[in-house]
Short mmCIF file of C-alpha atoms and ligand atoms in Angstrom, two decimals:
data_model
loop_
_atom_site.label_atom_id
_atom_site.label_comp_id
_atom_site.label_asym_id
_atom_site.label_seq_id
_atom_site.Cartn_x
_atom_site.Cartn_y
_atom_site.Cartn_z
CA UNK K 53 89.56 84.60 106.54
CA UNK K 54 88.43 86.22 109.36
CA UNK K 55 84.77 87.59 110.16
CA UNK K 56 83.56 84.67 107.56
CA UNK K 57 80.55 82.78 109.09
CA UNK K 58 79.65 78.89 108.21
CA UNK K 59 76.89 76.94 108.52
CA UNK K 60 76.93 73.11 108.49
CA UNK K 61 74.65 71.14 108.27
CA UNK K 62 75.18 67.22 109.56
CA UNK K 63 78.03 68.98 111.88
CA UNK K 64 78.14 65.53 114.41
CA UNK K 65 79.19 63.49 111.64
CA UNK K 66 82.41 62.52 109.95
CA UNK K 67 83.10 65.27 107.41
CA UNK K 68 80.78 68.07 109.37
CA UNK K 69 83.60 67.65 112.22
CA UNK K 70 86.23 67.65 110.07
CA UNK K 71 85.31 70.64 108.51
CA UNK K 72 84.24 72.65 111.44
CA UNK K 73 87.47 71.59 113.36
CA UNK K 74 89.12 73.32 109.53
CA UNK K 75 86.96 76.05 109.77
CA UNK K 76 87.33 77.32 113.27
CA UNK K 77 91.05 77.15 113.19
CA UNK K 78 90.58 79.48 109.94
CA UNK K 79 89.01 82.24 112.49
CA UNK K 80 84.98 81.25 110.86
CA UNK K 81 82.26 82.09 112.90
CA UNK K 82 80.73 78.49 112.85
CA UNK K 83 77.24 77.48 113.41
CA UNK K 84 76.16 73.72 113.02
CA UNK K 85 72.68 72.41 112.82
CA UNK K 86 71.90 69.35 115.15
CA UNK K 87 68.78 67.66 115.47
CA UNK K 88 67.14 66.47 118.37
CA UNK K 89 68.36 62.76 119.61
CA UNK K 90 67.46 61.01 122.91
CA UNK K 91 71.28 60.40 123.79
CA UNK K 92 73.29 64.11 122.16
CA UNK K 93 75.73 62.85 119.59
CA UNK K 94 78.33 65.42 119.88
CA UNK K 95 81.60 63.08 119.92
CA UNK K 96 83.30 63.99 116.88
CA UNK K 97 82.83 67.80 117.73
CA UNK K 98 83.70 67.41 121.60
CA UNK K 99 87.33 69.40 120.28
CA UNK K 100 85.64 72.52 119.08
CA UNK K 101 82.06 72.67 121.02
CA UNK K 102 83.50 75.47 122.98
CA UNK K 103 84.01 77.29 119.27
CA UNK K 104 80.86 76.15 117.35
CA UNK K 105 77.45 77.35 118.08
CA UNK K 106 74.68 74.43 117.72
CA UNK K 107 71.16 75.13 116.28
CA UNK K 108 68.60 72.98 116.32
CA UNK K 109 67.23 71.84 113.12
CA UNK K 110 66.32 69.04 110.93
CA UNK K 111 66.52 68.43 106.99
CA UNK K 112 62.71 67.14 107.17
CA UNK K 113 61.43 70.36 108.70
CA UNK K 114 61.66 73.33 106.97
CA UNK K 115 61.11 76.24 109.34
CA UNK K 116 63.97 75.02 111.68
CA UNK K 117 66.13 75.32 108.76
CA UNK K 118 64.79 78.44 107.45
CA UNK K 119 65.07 79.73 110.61
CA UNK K 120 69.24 78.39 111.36
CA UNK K 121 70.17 80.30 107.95
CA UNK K 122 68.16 83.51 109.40
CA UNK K 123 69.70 83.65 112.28
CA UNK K 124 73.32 82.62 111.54
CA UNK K 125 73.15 84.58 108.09
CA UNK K 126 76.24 82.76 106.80
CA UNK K 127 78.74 83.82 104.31
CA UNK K 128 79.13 79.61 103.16
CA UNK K 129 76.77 76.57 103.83
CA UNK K 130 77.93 73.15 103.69
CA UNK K 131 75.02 70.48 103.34
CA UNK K 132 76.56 67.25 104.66
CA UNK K 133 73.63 66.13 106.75
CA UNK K 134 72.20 63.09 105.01
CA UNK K 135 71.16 59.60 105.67
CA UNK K 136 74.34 58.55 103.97
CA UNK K 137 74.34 55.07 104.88
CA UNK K 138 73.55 53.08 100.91
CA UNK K 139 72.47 49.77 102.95
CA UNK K 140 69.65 51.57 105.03
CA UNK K 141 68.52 53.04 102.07
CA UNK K 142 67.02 49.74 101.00
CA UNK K 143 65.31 49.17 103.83
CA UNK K 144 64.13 53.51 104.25
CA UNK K 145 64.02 54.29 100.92
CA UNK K 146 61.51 56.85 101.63
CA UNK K 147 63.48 58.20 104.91
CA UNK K 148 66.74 58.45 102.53
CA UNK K 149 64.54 60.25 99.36
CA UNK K 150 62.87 62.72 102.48
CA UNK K 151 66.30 63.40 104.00
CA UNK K 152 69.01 63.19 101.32
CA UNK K 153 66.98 64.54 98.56
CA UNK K 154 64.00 66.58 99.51
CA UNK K 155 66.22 68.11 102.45
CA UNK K 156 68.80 69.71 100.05
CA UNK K 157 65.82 71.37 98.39
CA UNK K 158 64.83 72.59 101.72
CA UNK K 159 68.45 73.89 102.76
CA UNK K 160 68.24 75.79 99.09
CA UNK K 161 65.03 77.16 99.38
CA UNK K 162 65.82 78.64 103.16
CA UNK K 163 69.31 79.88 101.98
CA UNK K 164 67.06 81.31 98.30
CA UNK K 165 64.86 83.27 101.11
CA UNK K 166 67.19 84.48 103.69
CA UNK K 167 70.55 84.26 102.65
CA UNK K 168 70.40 84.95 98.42
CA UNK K 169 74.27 84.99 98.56
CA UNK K 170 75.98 82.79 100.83
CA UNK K 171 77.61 80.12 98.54
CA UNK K 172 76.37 76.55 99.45
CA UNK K 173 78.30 73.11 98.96
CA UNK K 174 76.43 70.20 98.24
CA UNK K 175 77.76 66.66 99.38
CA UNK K 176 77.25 64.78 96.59
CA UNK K 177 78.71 61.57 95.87
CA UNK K 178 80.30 59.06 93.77
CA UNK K 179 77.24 56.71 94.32
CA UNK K 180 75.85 58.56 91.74
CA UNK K 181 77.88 57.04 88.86
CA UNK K 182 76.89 53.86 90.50
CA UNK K 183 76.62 51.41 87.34
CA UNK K 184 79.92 52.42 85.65
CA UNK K 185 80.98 52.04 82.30
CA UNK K 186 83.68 54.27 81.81
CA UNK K 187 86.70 54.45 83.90
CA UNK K 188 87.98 56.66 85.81
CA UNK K 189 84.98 58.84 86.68
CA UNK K 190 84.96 62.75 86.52
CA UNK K 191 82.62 65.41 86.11
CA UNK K 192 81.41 64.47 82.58
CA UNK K 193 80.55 60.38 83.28
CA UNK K 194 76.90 59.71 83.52
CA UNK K 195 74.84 59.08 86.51
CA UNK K 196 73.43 55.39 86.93
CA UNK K 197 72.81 55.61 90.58
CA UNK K 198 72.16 51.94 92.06
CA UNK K 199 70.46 52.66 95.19
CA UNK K 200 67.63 54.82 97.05
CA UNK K 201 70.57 56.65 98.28
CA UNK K 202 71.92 57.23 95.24
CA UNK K 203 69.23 58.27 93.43
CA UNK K 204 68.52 60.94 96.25
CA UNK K 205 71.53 62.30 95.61
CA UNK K 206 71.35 62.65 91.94
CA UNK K 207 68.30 64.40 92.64
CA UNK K 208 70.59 66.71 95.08
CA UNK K 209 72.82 67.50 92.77
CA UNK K 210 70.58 68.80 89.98
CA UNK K 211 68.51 70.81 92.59
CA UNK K 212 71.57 72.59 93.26
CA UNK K 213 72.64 73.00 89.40
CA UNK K 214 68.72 74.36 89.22
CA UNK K 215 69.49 77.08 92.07
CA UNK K 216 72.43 78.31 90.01
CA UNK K 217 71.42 78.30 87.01
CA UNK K 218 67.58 80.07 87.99
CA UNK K 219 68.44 82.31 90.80
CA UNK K 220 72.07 83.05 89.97
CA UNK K 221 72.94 81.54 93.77
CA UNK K 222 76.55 80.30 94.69
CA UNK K 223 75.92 76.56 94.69
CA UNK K 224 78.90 74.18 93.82
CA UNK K 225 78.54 70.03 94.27
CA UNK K 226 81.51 67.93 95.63
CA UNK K 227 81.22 64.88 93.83
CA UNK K 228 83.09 62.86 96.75
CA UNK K 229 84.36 59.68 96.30
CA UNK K 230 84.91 57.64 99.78
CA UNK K 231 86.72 59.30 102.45
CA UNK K 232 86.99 57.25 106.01
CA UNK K 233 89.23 58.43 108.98
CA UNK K 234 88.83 56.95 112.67
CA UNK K 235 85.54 58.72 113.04
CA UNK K 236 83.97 56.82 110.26
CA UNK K 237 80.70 55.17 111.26
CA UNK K 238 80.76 51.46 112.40
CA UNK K 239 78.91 50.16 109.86
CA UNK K 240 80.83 51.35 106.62
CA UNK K 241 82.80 48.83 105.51
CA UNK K 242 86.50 50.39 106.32
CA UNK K 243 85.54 51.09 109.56
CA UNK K 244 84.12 47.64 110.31
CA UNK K 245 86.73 46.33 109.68
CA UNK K 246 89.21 47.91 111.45
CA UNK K 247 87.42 47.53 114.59
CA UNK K 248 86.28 44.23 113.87
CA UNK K 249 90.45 43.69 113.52
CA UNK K 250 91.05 45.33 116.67
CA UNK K 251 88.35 43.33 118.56
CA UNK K 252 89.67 40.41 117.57
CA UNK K 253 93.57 41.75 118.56
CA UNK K 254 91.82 42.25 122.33
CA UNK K 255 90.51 38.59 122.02
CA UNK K 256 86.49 40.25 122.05
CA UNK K 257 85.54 38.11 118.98
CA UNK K 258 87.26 35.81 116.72
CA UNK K 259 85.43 36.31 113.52
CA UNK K 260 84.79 39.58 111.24
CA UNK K 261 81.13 38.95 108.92
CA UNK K 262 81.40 40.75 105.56
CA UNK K 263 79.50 40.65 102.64
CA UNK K 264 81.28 41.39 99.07
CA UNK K 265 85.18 41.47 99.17
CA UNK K 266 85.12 42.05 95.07
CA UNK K 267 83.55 45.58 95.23
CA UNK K 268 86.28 48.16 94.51
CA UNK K 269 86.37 52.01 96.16
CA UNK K 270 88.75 54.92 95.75
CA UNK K 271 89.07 55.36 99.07
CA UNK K 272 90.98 58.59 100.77
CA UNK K 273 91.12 60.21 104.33
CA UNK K 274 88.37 62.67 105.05
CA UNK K 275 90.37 65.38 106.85
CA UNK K 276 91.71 65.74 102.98
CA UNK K 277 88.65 66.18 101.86
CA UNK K 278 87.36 68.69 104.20
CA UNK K 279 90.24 70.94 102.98
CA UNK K 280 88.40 70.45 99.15
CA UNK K 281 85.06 71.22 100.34
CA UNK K 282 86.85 74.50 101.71
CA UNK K 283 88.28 75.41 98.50
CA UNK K 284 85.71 74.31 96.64
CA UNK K 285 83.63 77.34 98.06
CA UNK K 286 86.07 79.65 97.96
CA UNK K 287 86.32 79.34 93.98
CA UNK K 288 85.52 82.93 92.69
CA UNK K 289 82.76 81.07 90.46
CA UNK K 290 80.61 77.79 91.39
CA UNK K 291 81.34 74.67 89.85
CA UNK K 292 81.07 71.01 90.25
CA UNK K 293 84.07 69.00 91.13
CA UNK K 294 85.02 65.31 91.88
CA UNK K 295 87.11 64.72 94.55
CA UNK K 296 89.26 61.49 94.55
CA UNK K 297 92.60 59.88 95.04
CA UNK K 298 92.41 58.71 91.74
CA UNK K 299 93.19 54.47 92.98
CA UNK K 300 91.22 51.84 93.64
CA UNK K 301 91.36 48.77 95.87
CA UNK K 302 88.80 45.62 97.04
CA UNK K 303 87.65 45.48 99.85
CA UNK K 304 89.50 42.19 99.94
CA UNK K 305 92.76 44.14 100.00
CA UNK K 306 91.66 46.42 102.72
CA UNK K 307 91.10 43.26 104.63
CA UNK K 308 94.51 41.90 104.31
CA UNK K 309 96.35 45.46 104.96
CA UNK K 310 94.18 45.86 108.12
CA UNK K 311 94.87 42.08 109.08
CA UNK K 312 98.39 42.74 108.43
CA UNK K 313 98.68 46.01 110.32
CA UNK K 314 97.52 44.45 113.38
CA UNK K 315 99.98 41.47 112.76
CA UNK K 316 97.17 38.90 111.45
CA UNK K 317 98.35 37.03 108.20
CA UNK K 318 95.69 34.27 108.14
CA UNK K 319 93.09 36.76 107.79
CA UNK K 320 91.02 33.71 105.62
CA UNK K 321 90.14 32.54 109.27
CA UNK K 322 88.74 35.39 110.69
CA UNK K 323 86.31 36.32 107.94
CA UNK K 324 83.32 35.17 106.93
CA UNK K 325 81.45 35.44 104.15
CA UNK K 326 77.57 36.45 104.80
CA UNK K 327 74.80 37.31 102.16
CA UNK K 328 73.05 39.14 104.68
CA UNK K 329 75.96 42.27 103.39
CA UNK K 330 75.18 42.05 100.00
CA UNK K 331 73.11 44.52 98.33
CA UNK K 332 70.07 44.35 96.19
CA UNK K 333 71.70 46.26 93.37
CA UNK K 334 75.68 46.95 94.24
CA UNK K 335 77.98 49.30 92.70
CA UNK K 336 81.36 47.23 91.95
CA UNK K 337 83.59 49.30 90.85
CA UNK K 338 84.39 53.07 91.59
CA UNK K 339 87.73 55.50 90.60
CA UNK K 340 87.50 58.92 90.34
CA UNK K 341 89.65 61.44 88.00
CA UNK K 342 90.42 64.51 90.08
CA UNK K 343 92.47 66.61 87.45
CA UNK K 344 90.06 69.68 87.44
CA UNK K 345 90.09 70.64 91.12
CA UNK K 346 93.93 69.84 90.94
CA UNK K 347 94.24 72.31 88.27
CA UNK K 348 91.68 75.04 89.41
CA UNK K 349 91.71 74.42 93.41
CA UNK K 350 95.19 73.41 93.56
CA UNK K 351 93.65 70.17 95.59
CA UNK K 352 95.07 66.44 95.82
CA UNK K 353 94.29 63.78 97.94
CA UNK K 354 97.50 63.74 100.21
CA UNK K 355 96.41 60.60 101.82
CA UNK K 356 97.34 57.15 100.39
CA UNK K 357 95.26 54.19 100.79
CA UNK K 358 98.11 52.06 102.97
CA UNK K 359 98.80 55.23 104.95
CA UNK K 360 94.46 55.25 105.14
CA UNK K 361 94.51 51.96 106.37
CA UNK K 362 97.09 52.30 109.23
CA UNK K 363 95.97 55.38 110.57
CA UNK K 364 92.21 53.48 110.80
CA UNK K 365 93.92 50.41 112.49
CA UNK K 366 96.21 52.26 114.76
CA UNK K 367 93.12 54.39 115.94
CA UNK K 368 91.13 51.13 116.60
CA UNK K 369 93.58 49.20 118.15
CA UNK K 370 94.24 52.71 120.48
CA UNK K 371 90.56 52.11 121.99
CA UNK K 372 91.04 48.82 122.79
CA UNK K 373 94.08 49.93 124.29
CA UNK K 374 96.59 47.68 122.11
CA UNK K 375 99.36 49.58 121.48
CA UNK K 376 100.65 49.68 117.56
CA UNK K 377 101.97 46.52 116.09
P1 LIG E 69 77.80 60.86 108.41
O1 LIG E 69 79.00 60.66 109.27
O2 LIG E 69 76.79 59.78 108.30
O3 LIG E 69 77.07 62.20 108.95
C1 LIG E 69 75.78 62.51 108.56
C2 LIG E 69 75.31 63.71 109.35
O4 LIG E 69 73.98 64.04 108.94
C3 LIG E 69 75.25 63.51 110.87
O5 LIG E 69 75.69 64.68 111.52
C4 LIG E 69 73.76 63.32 111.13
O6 LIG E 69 73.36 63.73 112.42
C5 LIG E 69 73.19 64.28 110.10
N1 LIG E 69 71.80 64.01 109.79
C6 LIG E 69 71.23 62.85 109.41
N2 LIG E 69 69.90 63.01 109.22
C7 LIG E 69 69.62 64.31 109.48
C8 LIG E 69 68.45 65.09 109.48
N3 LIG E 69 67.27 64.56 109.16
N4 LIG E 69 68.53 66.40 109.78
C9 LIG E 69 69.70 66.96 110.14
N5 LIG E 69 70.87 66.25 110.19
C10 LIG E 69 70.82 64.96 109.87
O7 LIG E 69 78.23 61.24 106.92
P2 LIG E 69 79.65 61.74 106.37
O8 LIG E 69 80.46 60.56 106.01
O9 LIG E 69 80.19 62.74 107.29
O10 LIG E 69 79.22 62.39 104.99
C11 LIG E 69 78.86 63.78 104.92
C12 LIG E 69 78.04 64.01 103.67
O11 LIG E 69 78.81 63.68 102.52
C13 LIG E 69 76.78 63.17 103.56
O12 LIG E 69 75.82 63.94 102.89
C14 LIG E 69 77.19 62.00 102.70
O13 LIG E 69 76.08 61.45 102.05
C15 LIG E 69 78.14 62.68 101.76
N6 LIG E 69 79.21 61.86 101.18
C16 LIG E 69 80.01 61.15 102.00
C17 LIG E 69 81.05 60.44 101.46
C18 LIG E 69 81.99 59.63 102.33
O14 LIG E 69 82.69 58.77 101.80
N7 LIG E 69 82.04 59.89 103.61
C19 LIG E 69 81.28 60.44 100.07
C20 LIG E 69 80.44 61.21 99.27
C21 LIG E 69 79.41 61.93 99.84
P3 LIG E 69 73.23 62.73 113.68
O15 LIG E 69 74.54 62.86 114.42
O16 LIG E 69 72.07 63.29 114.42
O17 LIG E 69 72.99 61.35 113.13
O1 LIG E 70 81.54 51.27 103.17
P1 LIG E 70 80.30 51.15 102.36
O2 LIG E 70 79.04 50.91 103.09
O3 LIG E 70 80.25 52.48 101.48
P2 LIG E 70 79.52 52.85 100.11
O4 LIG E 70 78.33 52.02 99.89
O5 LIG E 70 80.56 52.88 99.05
O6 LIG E 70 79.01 54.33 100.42
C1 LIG E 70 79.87 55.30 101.02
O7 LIG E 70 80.55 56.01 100.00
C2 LIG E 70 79.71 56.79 99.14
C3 LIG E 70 80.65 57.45 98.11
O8 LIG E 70 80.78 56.60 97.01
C4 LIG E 70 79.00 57.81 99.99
F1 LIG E 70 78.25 58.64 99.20
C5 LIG E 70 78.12 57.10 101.00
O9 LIG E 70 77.49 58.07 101.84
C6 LIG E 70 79.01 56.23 101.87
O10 LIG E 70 79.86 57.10 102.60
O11 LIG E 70 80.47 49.99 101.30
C7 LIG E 70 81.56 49.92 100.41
C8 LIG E 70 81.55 48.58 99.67
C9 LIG E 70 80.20 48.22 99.06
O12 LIG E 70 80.40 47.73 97.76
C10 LIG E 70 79.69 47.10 99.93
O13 LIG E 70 78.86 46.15 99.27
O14 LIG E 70 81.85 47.56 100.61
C11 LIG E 70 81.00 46.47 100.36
N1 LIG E 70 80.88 45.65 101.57
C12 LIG E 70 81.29 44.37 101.69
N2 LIG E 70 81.00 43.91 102.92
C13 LIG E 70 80.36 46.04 102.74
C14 LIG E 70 80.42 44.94 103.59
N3 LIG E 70 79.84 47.22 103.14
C15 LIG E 70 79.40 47.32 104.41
N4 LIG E 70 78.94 48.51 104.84
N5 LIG E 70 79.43 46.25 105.28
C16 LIG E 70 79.94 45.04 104.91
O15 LIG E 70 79.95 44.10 105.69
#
């Protein structure tokens, strides 16, 4: 795949590193967009910086955007940038609607004027099945999103279905269930609790605070679903597809795996129980059906959630500098 160019947008974050780190070793000319911080947030990418060429740019403001598509003039886009944390979006529901929905429509309409062909991938998200009646989800189950976030992505994912169908662009949605790795923000649940586990391994707290230990996830390991994204654009058509493991667990059970890993079995006394995590509206139960981009991208989730859970704990435990239980 050689001489293909990339951009991604939301590059410093879980999935945008993932995916660059793919892309780059597939010979892509890779440019991310990064917007302006006080403290640069270029962790997850510190492998491949030498490789990737940043651009400045932000979903709320168009001409930097228009202007990153111009002068990268990709073959692919990947939109990943988001405010993709559902719990802020209560409190910035207007931040989340700006950046996770209006800023798609901003990526399309720079990509519509500058780059007609380059195919674009849409992050979209499982959040948008939200209050679920039918189990397990796949590309036909109904959206009944249950948060700012959510909705913003619904709206994301139909902007995108609108580009294809009026201007004939290359625009395909990955309907991603949850995918964590060791570079998983702190505040998503997996993560938090792996580190919370490791802090309390190096003796730094005693107690982990968590809010609902009913809600259920299909949880996999990004770097898998990096690879789909990949494939995903390199479909000789655009489509929509969900991208899952296909199981679901509580977070209750993640708990006691992590707890376990780490060589905790009274996990009961470490956690507590605190409203504050609970959500205005919640979605309780989520399990997607992958079959179509098994049988038209050759894609499955390799990962398995145990397998998930130790590499999460392991990677924790490394930065406190425990070694493995
Ligand atoms: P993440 O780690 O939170 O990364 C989000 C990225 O977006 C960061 O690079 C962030 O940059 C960037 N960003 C935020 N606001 C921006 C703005 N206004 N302009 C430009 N960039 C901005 O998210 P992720 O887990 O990698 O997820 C990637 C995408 O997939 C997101 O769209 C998410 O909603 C979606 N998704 C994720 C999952 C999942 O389970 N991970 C599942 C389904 C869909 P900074 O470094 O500057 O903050
Ligand atoms: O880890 P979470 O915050 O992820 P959530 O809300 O499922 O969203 C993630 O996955 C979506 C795909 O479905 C993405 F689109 C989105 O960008 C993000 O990556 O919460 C998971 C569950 C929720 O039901 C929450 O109520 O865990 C429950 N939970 C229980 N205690 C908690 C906590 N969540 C967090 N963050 N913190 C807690 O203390």
């Amino acid at each position: 795949m050689a001489d293909r160019s990339a951009l991604i947008t939301g590059v410093t974050g879980q999935d945008g590193s993932y995916l660059a780190e793919l892309l780059v070793g597939l010979g892509y000319r890779v440019t991310g967009i990064v917007r302006r911080l006080s403290s640069p947030n270029l962790t997850n990418i510190s492998s491949v910086l030498s490789d990737v060429q940043l651009v400045d740019g932000d979903l709320m403001d168009q001409s930097s955007i228009s202007q990153a598509v111009k002068v990268s003039q990709p073959d692919e886009v990947y939109n990943l940038a988001a405010q993709s944390f559902v719990a802020t979006s209560f409190a910035q529901p207007v931040l989340t609607g700006e950046i996770t929905g209006l800023g798609t429509l901003r990526l399309l309409e720079a990509v519509r004027a500058n780059a007609p062909t380059a195919r674009v991938y849409q992050a979209s998200s499982s959040e948008m099945f939200g209050h679920v009646l039918t189990e397990p989800q796949d590309e036909q189950t109904p959206f009944h999103p249950r948060s700012p976030y959510g909705v913003a992505k619904v709206y994301s994912y139909w902007a995108s279905v609108n580009y294809r169908e009026a201007y004939s662009m290359y625009v395909a949605n990955g309907i991603l269930f949850n995918h964590e790795s060791p570079r998983r923000g702190l505040e998503f649940v997996t993560r938090k609790i792996t580190d919370g586990v490791a802090q309390i391994v190096a003796g730094k707290t005693k107690t982990l605070r968590l809010g609902n230990l009913d809600a259920r996830r299909d949880w996999g390991y990004a770097p898998d679903y990096a690879d789909l994204m990949h494939r995903t654009l390199a479909a000789p058509t655009p489509d929509d597809y969900v991208g899952a493991t296909g199981e679901s667990h509580s977070v209750r059970e993640f708990v006691e795996v992590a707890f376990h890993l780490a060589g905790i079995d009274d996990w009961e006394k470490h956690v507590i129980i605190d409203p504050q995590y609970n959500r205005p509206s919640e979605v309780f139960n989520l399990r997607g059906n992958a079959n179509k981009a098994k049988r038209t991208l050759g894609w499955e989730a390799k990962t398995r959630f145990a397998d998930l859970v130790r590499i999460m704990v392991e990677a924790d435990l490394q930065r406190y500098g425990i070694a493995s239980r």
